[in-house]
Amino acid sequence: MKNSPSIDEQIEIFRKMHVVRQLEEKLGALHKEGKTRGPIHRCDGQEAIGVAATAMLDDTDYVMSTHRGHAHYIGKGLDVYPVVAEIFGRETGSCAGRAGHMLVADASKGMIGGNAIVGASIPAATGAALSNQVLGRDAVSMCIFGDGAAQTGICHEAMNMAALWKLPIVFVLEHNQFGLTVDTDMQSPIDDLSIRAAGYGMPSEIVDGNDPVAVYRAVGAMVERARRGEGPGMVEAKTYRLEGFSTSDMGGYQKDEDIAAWKARDPLKIAFDQLKAEVGEDKLKTIEAEAVAEVEAAFEKALSDPFPEFELFDASAAYSEVV
């Protein structure tokens, strides 16, 4: 099928999904031990979207993420070690220890960064798409955002502008059913948020967000379309947030039966089943074990790294009068 990932691409998606899961579980364990700094927004169960949606992009393509962006970072090509170092504020982090877990970026990979403000990455990604168009670059911009951000005014302003100017951008809505602790039914009168794309003359598709192949196919088609100069597209990937809003979330508002139903459709299991006939279960289990070892080594190294040293800012002439 057109836009389907090759077996090698599926294996790499499978590997990265396991790296992300191990990263999330390790962060959760360290938070319980009081060893993390501030709340961590985990993406357990949402790995297929972040990894598969970015799998067909080049380093010259831009991605703007959210406060829950660990899968987006790894999917876009960042190694797990500098991500862990950044989360723990070490000078070896991808932003030299100054960004924290919500703002990880690496311009060399086209990962422009996460964003701690809900919805703020949408106009930023639209602006990046405009820059690609104005400069005549053969690159696309991708914004991954949640169902909470889809309710903000800036989302609609950005989509209107993107469609009006046929900007090379793909909007990937990671619909995990909750905005903070509020069920999506309490935020929107419609179930399928992507139908709003029609209001801007923009194509959209709804996919199973726990199926990495389905995510790759849908997003890949929109990326190709945007790269051909045919304008923006939108993919709504339905999934479920298995953990709380953040590690500071006390929980209690998610139904046990819902959590159990979505855990039964774990994207890691779906990816395993999609590959086992072609690759063999032994090789897939080896990849899983290697992902565990890679993440363990990343934590051990990052946590032994030094913190950055800061110097007082020397006021420039332009700002010296207000400092």
mmCIF file of C-alpha atoms in Angstrom:
data_model
loop_
_atom_site.group_PDB
_atom_site.id
_atom_site.type_symbol
_atom_site.label_atom_id
_atom_site.label_comp_id
_atom_site.label_asym_id
_atom_site.label_seq_id
_atom_site.Cartn_x
_atom_site.Cartn_y
_atom_site.Cartn_z
ATOM 1 C CA MET A 1 0.000 0.000 0.000
ATOM 2 C CA LYS A 2 1.239 3.500 -0.830
ATOM 3 C CA ASN A 3 2.846 5.300 2.093
ATOM 4 C CA SER A 4 3.223 2.062 4.025
ATOM 5 C CA PRO A 5 6.426 1.764 6.061
ATOM 6 C CA SER A 6 8.990 -0.786 4.916
ATOM 7 C CA ILE A 7 9.811 -3.662 7.258
ATOM 8 C CA ASP A 8 13.068 -1.920 8.215
ATOM 9 C CA GLU A 9 11.124 1.257 9.001
ATOM 10 C CA GLN A 10 8.619 -0.722 11.066
ATOM 11 C CA ILE A 11 11.465 -2.321 13.022
ATOM 12 C CA GLU A 12 12.947 1.106 13.762
ATOM 13 C CA ILE A 13 9.524 2.404 14.836
ATOM 14 C CA PHE A 14 9.135 -0.656 17.085
ATOM 15 C CA ARG A 15 12.581 -0.045 18.609
ATOM 16 C CA LYS A 16 11.953 3.636 19.263
ATOM 17 C CA MET A 17 8.540 2.898 20.807
ATOM 18 C CA HIS A 18 10.235 0.585 23.296
ATOM 19 C CA VAL A 19 12.884 3.207 24.057
ATOM 20 C CA VAL A 20 10.112 5.698 24.837
ATOM 21 C CA ARG A 21 8.193 3.220 27.030
ATOM 22 C CA GLN A 22 11.319 2.414 29.020
ATOM 23 C CA LEU A 23 12.065 6.117 29.348
ATOM 24 C CA GLU A 24 8.576 6.809 30.709
ATOM 25 C CA GLU A 25 8.575 3.920 33.150
ATOM 26 C CA LYS A 26 12.041 4.813 34.415
ATOM 27 C CA LEU A 27 11.005 8.444 34.926
ATOM 28 C CA GLY A 28 7.899 7.296 36.785
ATOM 29 C CA ALA A 29 9.971 5.119 39.097
ATOM 30 C CA LEU A 30 12.482 7.880 39.814
ATOM 31 C CA HIS A 31 9.666 10.347 40.513
ATOM 32 C CA LYS A 32 8.294 7.996 43.189
ATOM 33 C CA GLU A 33 11.775 7.963 44.724
ATOM 34 C CA GLY A 34 11.777 11.778 44.736
ATOM 35 C CA LYS A 35 14.631 11.973 42.270
ATOM 36 C CA THR A 36 13.002 13.998 39.470
ATOM 37 C CA ARG A 37 12.662 17.765 39.373
ATOM 38 C CA GLY A 38 9.097 19.016 38.908
ATOM 39 C CA PRO A 39 6.199 17.146 37.318
ATOM 40 C CA ILE A 40 6.805 14.806 34.370
ATOM 41 C CA HIS A 41 4.157 14.432 31.639
ATOM 42 C CA ARG A 42 4.372 10.785 30.585
ATOM 43 C CA CYS A 43 3.096 9.423 27.275
ATOM 44 C CA ASP A 44 2.719 5.715 28.083
ATOM 45 C CA GLY A 45 0.346 4.188 25.542
ATOM 46 C CA GLN A 46 0.766 7.035 23.049
ATOM 47 C CA GLU A 47 4.144 5.948 21.628
ATOM 48 C CA ALA A 48 2.788 4.942 18.212
ATOM 49 C CA ILE A 49 1.706 8.482 17.351
ATOM 50 C CA GLY A 50 4.868 10.355 18.248
ATOM 51 C CA VAL A 51 7.202 7.798 16.700
ATOM 52 C CA ALA A 52 5.275 6.748 13.573
ATOM 53 C CA ALA A 53 4.013 10.241 12.685
ATOM 54 C CA THR A 54 7.567 11.564 12.495
ATOM 55 C CA ALA A 55 9.164 8.472 10.929
ATOM 56 C CA MET A 56 8.924 9.707 7.320
ATOM 57 C CA LEU A 57 10.323 13.174 8.012
ATOM 58 C CA ASP A 58 13.817 14.409 7.174
ATOM 59 C CA ASP A 59 16.092 16.410 9.464
ATOM 60 C CA THR A 60 15.181 19.491 7.418
ATOM 61 C CA ASP A 61 11.497 19.096 8.297
ATOM 62 C CA TYR A 62 10.302 20.880 11.438
ATOM 63 C CA VAL A 63 8.332 19.406 14.350
ATOM 64 C CA MET A 64 6.753 21.392 17.174
ATOM 65 C CA SER A 65 5.646 19.373 20.168
ATOM 66 C CA THR A 66 3.721 19.691 23.415
ATOM 67 C CA HIS A 67 4.386 19.349 27.131
ATOM 68 C CA ARG A 68 4.003 15.568 26.568
ATOM 69 C CA GLY A 69 6.643 15.214 23.873
ATOM 70 C CA HIS A 70 9.054 12.401 24.766
ATOM 71 C CA ALA A 71 7.824 10.168 21.905
ATOM 72 C CA HIS A 72 8.033 13.119 19.504
ATOM 73 C CA TYR A 73 11.658 13.810 20.493
ATOM 74 C CA ILE A 74 12.778 10.196 20.036
ATOM 75 C CA GLY A 75 10.690 9.802 16.889
ATOM 76 C CA LYS A 76 12.310 12.855 15.285
ATOM 77 C CA GLY A 77 15.733 11.336 15.779
ATOM 78 C CA LEU A 78 17.077 12.554 19.116
ATOM 79 C CA ASP A 79 19.105 9.985 21.045
ATOM 80 C CA VAL A 80 17.676 9.081 24.426
ATOM 81 C CA TYR A 81 20.853 10.013 26.335
ATOM 82 C CA PRO A 82 20.776 13.803 25.664
ATOM 83 C CA VAL A 83 17.019 13.765 26.286
ATOM 84 C CA VAL A 84 17.490 12.161 29.710
ATOM 85 C CA ALA A 85 20.364 14.524 30.489
ATOM 86 C CA GLU A 86 18.137 17.474 29.562
ATOM 87 C CA ILE A 87 15.265 16.236 31.707
ATOM 88 C CA PHE A 88 17.631 16.128 34.676
ATOM 89 C CA GLY A 89 19.164 19.512 33.866
ATOM 90 C CA ARG A 90 22.673 18.321 33.020
ATOM 91 C CA GLU A 91 25.043 20.278 30.819
ATOM 92 C CA THR A 92 25.205 17.318 28.417
ATOM 93 C CA GLY A 93 21.501 17.647 27.680
ATOM 94 C CA SER A 94 20.283 18.535 24.214
ATOM 95 C CA CYS A 95 19.734 22.125 25.403
ATOM 96 C CA ALA A 96 22.702 22.171 27.799
ATOM 97 C CA GLY A 97 20.459 21.577 30.801
ATOM 98 C CA ARG A 98 18.427 24.764 30.431
ATOM 99 C CA ALA A 99 15.174 23.473 28.909
ATOM 100 C CA GLY A 100 13.763 20.743 31.123
ATOM 101 C CA HIS A 101 11.536 17.942 29.906
ATOM 102 C CA MET A 102 8.823 20.088 28.301
ATOM 103 C CA LEU A 103 11.087 22.187 26.058
ATOM 104 C CA VAL A 104 13.582 19.703 24.599
ATOM 105 C CA ALA A 105 14.839 20.758 21.181
ATOM 106 C CA ASP A 106 17.549 19.928 18.661
ATOM 107 C CA ALA A 107 17.572 22.152 15.588
ATOM 108 C CA SER A 108 19.981 19.818 13.780
ATOM 109 C CA LYS A 109 17.220 17.191 13.789
ATOM 110 C CA GLY A 110 14.425 19.640 12.963
ATOM 111 C CA MET A 111 13.016 19.209 16.472
ATOM 112 C CA ILE A 112 12.163 22.814 17.226
ATOM 113 C CA GLY A 113 10.928 21.909 20.649
ATOM 114 C CA GLY A 114 8.197 21.067 23.045
ATOM 115 C CA ASN A 115 6.001 23.795 24.457
ATOM 116 C CA ALA A 116 4.687 24.140 27.989
ATOM 117 C CA ILE A 117 1.815 26.409 26.900
ATOM 118 C CA VAL A 118 -1.206 24.433 25.681
ATOM 119 C CA GLY A 119 -1.795 25.193 22.003
ATOM 120 C CA ALA A 120 1.200 27.487 21.600
ATOM 121 C CA SER A 121 3.076 25.135 19.296
ATOM 122 C CA ILE A 122 0.289 25.361 16.668
ATOM 123 C CA PRO A 123 0.970 28.947 15.509
ATOM 124 C CA ALA A 124 4.726 28.355 15.901
ATOM 125 C CA ALA A 125 4.569 25.401 13.505
ATOM 126 C CA THR A 126 2.405 27.428 11.132
ATOM 127 C CA GLY A 127 5.002 30.190 11.150
ATOM 128 C CA ALA A 128 7.718 27.632 10.401
ATOM 129 C CA ALA A 129 5.675 26.387 7.456
ATOM 130 C CA LEU A 130 5.363 29.956 6.188
ATOM 131 C CA SER A 131 9.136 30.342 6.390
ATOM 132 C CA ASN A 132 9.582 27.147 4.342
ATOM 133 C CA GLN A 133 7.187 28.480 1.702
ATOM 134 C CA VAL A 134 8.711 31.967 1.536
ATOM 135 C CA LEU A 135 12.263 30.612 1.343
ATOM 136 C CA GLY A 136 11.297 28.013 -1.261
ATOM 137 C CA ARG A 137 12.521 25.135 0.883
ATOM 138 C CA ASP A 138 11.398 21.582 0.110
ATOM 139 C CA ALA A 139 10.452 20.972 3.730
ATOM 140 C CA VAL A 140 7.284 20.543 5.724
ATOM 141 C CA SER A 141 6.313 21.593 9.210
ATOM 142 C CA MET A 142 4.437 19.332 11.597
ATOM 143 C CA CYS A 143 2.530 20.307 14.704
ATOM 144 C CA ILE A 144 1.587 17.570 17.161
ATOM 145 C CA PHE A 145 -1.012 18.778 19.643
ATOM 146 C CA GLY A 146 -3.665 17.416 21.950
ATOM 147 C CA ASP A 147 -7.451 17.543 22.147
ATOM 148 C CA GLY A 148 -7.233 20.225 24.827
ATOM 149 C CA ALA A 149 -5.197 22.460 22.513
ATOM 150 C CA ALA A 150 -7.734 21.843 19.743
ATOM 151 C CA GLN A 151 -10.256 23.895 21.768
ATOM 152 C CA THR A 152 -8.106 27.034 21.825
ATOM 153 C CA GLY A 153 -8.742 30.013 19.591
ATOM 154 C CA ILE A 154 -5.193 30.130 18.290
ATOM 155 C CA CYS A 155 -5.659 26.636 16.822
ATOM 156 C CA HIS A 156 -8.418 27.873 14.525
ATOM 157 C CA GLU A 157 -6.599 31.074 13.591
ATOM 158 C CA ALA A 158 -3.499 29.088 12.632
ATOM 159 C CA MET A 159 -5.441 26.498 10.629
ATOM 160 C CA ASN A 160 -7.336 29.222 8.776
ATOM 161 C CA MET A 161 -4.102 30.952 7.804
ATOM 162 C CA ALA A 162 -2.402 27.673 6.856
ATOM 163 C CA ALA A 163 -5.257 26.705 4.539
ATOM 164 C CA LEU A 164 -5.663 30.200 3.075
ATOM 165 C CA TRP A 165 -1.976 30.364 2.119
ATOM 166 C CA LYS A 166 -1.621 26.613 1.320
ATOM 167 C CA LEU A 167 1.233 26.277 3.764
ATOM 168 C CA PRO A 168 3.258 23.026 3.874
ATOM 169 C CA ILE A 169 2.131 21.865 7.307
ATOM 170 C CA VAL A 170 0.562 18.736 8.795
ATOM 171 C CA PHE A 171 -1.537 19.024 11.936
ATOM 172 C CA VAL A 172 -1.383 15.803 13.979
ATOM 173 C CA LEU A 173 -4.046 15.753 16.683
ATOM 174 C CA GLU A 174 -3.039 13.315 19.420
ATOM 175 C CA HIS A 175 -6.517 12.735 20.835
ATOM 176 C CA ASN A 176 -5.884 11.063 24.213
ATOM 177 C CA GLN A 177 -9.385 11.784 25.607
ATOM 178 C CA PHE A 178 -8.356 14.228 28.346
ATOM 179 C CA GLY A 179 -7.428 17.876 28.687
ATOM 180 C CA LEU A 180 -5.644 18.006 32.039
ATOM 181 C CA THR A 181 -8.143 16.052 34.212
ATOM 182 C CA VAL A 182 -11.244 16.855 32.132
ATOM 183 C CA ASP A 183 -12.801 14.263 29.824
ATOM 184 C CA THR A 184 -13.022 15.358 26.194
ATOM 185 C CA ASP A 185 -16.844 15.003 26.395
ATOM 186 C CA MET A 186 -16.820 17.965 28.786
ATOM 187 C CA GLN A 187 -14.776 20.101 26.397
ATOM 188 C CA SER A 188 -16.315 19.577 22.992
ATOM 189 C CA PRO A 189 -19.826 18.950 21.572
ATOM 190 C CA ILE A 190 -18.363 16.645 18.905
ATOM 191 C CA ASP A 191 -16.422 13.374 19.175
ATOM 192 C CA ASP A 192 -14.330 13.723 16.028
ATOM 193 C CA LEU A 193 -12.458 17.005 16.280
ATOM 194 C CA SER A 194 -10.924 16.635 12.820
ATOM 195 C CA ILE A 195 -14.258 17.362 11.122
ATOM 196 C CA ARG A 196 -13.422 21.010 11.823
ATOM 197 C CA ALA A 197 -10.724 20.760 9.143
ATOM 198 C CA ALA A 198 -13.463 20.811 6.493
ATOM 199 C CA GLY A 199 -14.345 24.308 7.634
ATOM 200 C CA TYR A 200 -10.978 25.432 6.306
ATOM 201 C CA GLY A 201 -11.107 23.358 3.110
ATOM 202 C CA MET A 202 -8.432 21.101 4.571
ATOM 203 C CA PRO A 203 -8.439 17.276 4.184
ATOM 204 C CA SER A 204 -8.431 15.151 7.314
ATOM 205 C CA GLU A 205 -8.308 11.517 8.341
ATOM 206 C CA ILE A 206 -9.081 9.698 11.583
ATOM 207 C CA VAL A 207 -6.837 6.767 12.514
ATOM 208 C CA ASP A 208 -6.292 4.330 15.341
ATOM 209 C CA GLY A 209 -3.511 6.101 17.226
ATOM 210 C CA ASN A 210 -2.346 2.853 18.801
ATOM 211 C CA ASP A 211 -1.590 1.332 15.375
ATOM 212 C CA PRO A 212 1.816 2.581 14.183
ATOM 213 C CA VAL A 213 1.323 1.434 10.590
ATOM 214 C CA ALA A 214 -2.034 3.218 10.341
ATOM 215 C CA VAL A 215 -0.525 6.388 11.793
ATOM 216 C CA TYR A 216 2.419 6.232 9.370
ATOM 217 C CA ARG A 217 0.166 5.756 6.332
ATOM 218 C CA ALA A 218 -2.218 8.590 7.190
ATOM 219 C CA VAL A 219 0.445 11.103 8.186
ATOM 220 C CA GLY A 220 2.719 10.072 5.307
ATOM 221 C CA ALA A 221 -0.023 10.874 2.801
ATOM 222 C CA MET A 222 -0.525 14.321 4.337
ATOM 223 C CA VAL A 223 3.231 14.969 4.375
ATOM 224 C CA GLU A 224 3.524 14.062 0.677
ATOM 225 C CA ARG A 225 0.611 16.330 -0.148
ATOM 226 C CA ALA A 226 2.098 19.246 1.795
ATOM 227 C CA ARG A 227 5.514 18.708 0.199
ATOM 228 C CA ARG A 228 3.909 18.858 -3.265
ATOM 229 C CA GLY A 229 2.615 22.333 -2.415
ATOM 230 C CA GLU A 230 -1.032 21.290 -2.077
ATOM 231 C CA GLY A 231 -1.434 22.796 1.371
ATOM 232 C CA PRO A 232 -2.063 21.597 4.903
ATOM 233 C CA GLY A 233 -3.712 18.393 6.111
ATOM 234 C CA MET A 234 -4.854 17.027 9.431
ATOM 235 C CA VAL A 235 -4.705 13.585 11.040
ATOM 236 C CA GLU A 236 -6.658 12.817 14.199
ATOM 237 C CA ALA A 237 -5.075 9.853 15.979
ATOM 238 C CA LYS A 238 -7.350 8.381 18.639
ATOM 239 C CA THR A 239 -5.570 7.044 21.687
ATOM 240 C CA TYR A 240 -5.804 7.122 25.483
ATOM 241 C CA ARG A 241 -3.693 8.691 28.219
ATOM 242 C CA LEU A 242 -2.882 5.732 30.483
ATOM 243 C CA GLU A 243 -1.121 7.793 33.145
ATOM 244 C CA GLY A 244 -2.259 10.991 34.836
ATOM 245 C CA PHE A 245 -1.836 14.454 33.403
ATOM 246 C CA SER A 246 1.557 14.531 35.069
ATOM 247 C CA THR A 247 3.363 12.774 37.872
ATOM 248 C CA SER A 248 1.730 15.295 40.224
ATOM 249 C CA ASP A 249 -1.744 14.033 39.240
ATOM 250 C CA MET A 250 -3.523 12.187 42.080
ATOM 251 C CA GLY A 251 -5.802 10.385 39.570
ATOM 252 C CA GLY A 252 -9.169 8.824 40.363
ATOM 253 C CA TYR A 253 -11.105 10.312 37.439
ATOM 254 C CA GLN A 254 -10.371 7.666 34.801
ATOM 255 C CA LYS A 255 -12.569 4.567 34.654
ATOM 256 C CA ASP A 256 -10.814 1.303 35.462
ATOM 257 C CA GLU A 257 -12.606 -0.440 32.599
ATOM 258 C CA ASP A 258 -11.421 2.210 30.125
ATOM 259 C CA ILE A 259 -7.819 1.865 31.259
ATOM 260 C CA ALA A 260 -8.031 -1.928 31.016
ATOM 261 C CA ALA A 261 -9.561 -1.792 27.535
ATOM 262 C CA TRP A 262 -6.857 0.506 26.199
ATOM 263 C CA LYS A 263 -4.067 -1.453 27.888
ATOM 264 C CA ALA A 264 -5.350 -4.514 26.043
ATOM 265 C CA ARG A 265 -4.622 -2.555 22.876
ATOM 266 C CA ASP A 266 -1.125 -1.534 23.910
ATOM 267 C CA PRO A 267 0.608 -0.021 20.848
ATOM 268 C CA LEU A 268 3.761 -1.982 21.654
ATOM 269 C CA LYS A 269 1.787 -5.218 21.423
ATOM 270 C CA ILE A 270 0.146 -4.108 18.180
ATOM 271 C CA ALA A 271 3.547 -3.273 16.694
ATOM 272 C CA PHE A 272 4.911 -6.648 17.849
ATOM 273 C CA ASP A 273 2.031 -8.538 16.232
ATOM 274 C CA GLN A 274 2.415 -6.591 12.985
ATOM 275 C CA LEU A 275 6.075 -7.633 12.712
ATOM 276 C CA LYS A 276 6.349 -11.123 14.198
ATOM 277 C CA ALA A 277 5.492 -13.017 11.014
ATOM 278 C CA GLU A 278 8.079 -11.097 8.979
ATOM 279 C CA VAL A 279 10.812 -10.742 11.560
ATOM 280 C CA GLY A 280 10.296 -13.475 14.110
ATOM 281 C CA GLU A 281 9.516 -13.188 17.805
ATOM 282 C CA ASP A 282 13.104 -13.870 18.918
ATOM 283 C CA LYS A 283 14.478 -10.866 17.010
ATOM 284 C CA LEU A 284 11.727 -8.612 18.332
ATOM 285 C CA LYS A 285 12.433 -9.676 21.918
ATOM 286 C CA THR A 286 16.125 -8.959 21.324
ATOM 287 C CA ILE A 287 15.211 -5.447 20.146
ATOM 288 C CA GLU A 288 13.114 -4.976 23.290
ATOM 289 C CA ALA A 289 16.023 -6.059 25.494
ATOM 290 C CA GLU A 290 18.417 -3.751 23.645
ATOM 291 C CA ALA A 291 16.016 -0.836 24.164
ATOM 292 C CA VAL A 292 15.948 -1.525 27.905
ATOM 293 C CA ALA A 293 19.753 -1.626 28.016
ATOM 294 C CA GLU A 294 20.035 1.577 25.951
ATOM 295 C CA VAL A 295 17.754 3.497 28.295
ATOM 296 C CA GLU A 296 19.419 2.113 31.437
ATOM 297 C CA ALA A 297 22.826 3.182 30.088
ATOM 298 C CA ALA A 298 21.462 6.621 29.194
ATOM 299 C CA PHE A 299 20.167 7.184 32.742
ATOM 300 C CA GLU A 300 23.381 5.927 34.356
ATOM 301 C CA LYS A 301 25.529 8.204 32.216
ATOM 302 C CA ALA A 302 23.253 11.265 32.351
ATOM 303 C CA LEU A 303 22.811 11.158 36.129
ATOM 304 C CA SER A 304 26.571 11.146 36.603
ATOM 305 C CA ASP A 305 27.014 14.205 34.363
ATOM 306 C CA PRO A 306 27.624 17.676 35.849
ATOM 307 C CA PHE A 307 25.080 20.468 36.094
ATOM 308 C CA PRO A 308 25.699 23.534 33.908
ATOM 309 C CA GLU A 309 27.494 26.525 35.294
ATOM 310 C CA PHE A 310 25.691 29.844 34.960
ATOM 311 C CA GLU A 311 27.144 33.316 34.719
ATOM 312 C CA LEU A 312 25.457 36.637 35.410
ATOM 313 C CA PHE A 313 24.104 38.275 32.266
ATOM 314 C CA ASP A 314 26.054 41.315 31.161
ATOM 315 C CA ALA A 315 23.556 43.929 30.082
ATOM 316 C CA SER A 316 23.912 45.105 26.508
ATOM 317 C CA ALA A 317 23.586 48.747 25.529
ATOM 318 C CA ALA A 318 20.049 48.166 24.284
ATOM 319 C CA TYR A 319 18.772 46.813 27.591
ATOM 320 C CA SER A 320 21.182 48.221 30.135
ATOM 321 C CA GLU A 321 18.796 50.971 31.203
ATOM 322 C CA VAL A 322 16.103 48.486 32.321
ATOM 323 C CA VAL A 323 18.290 45.825 33.995
#
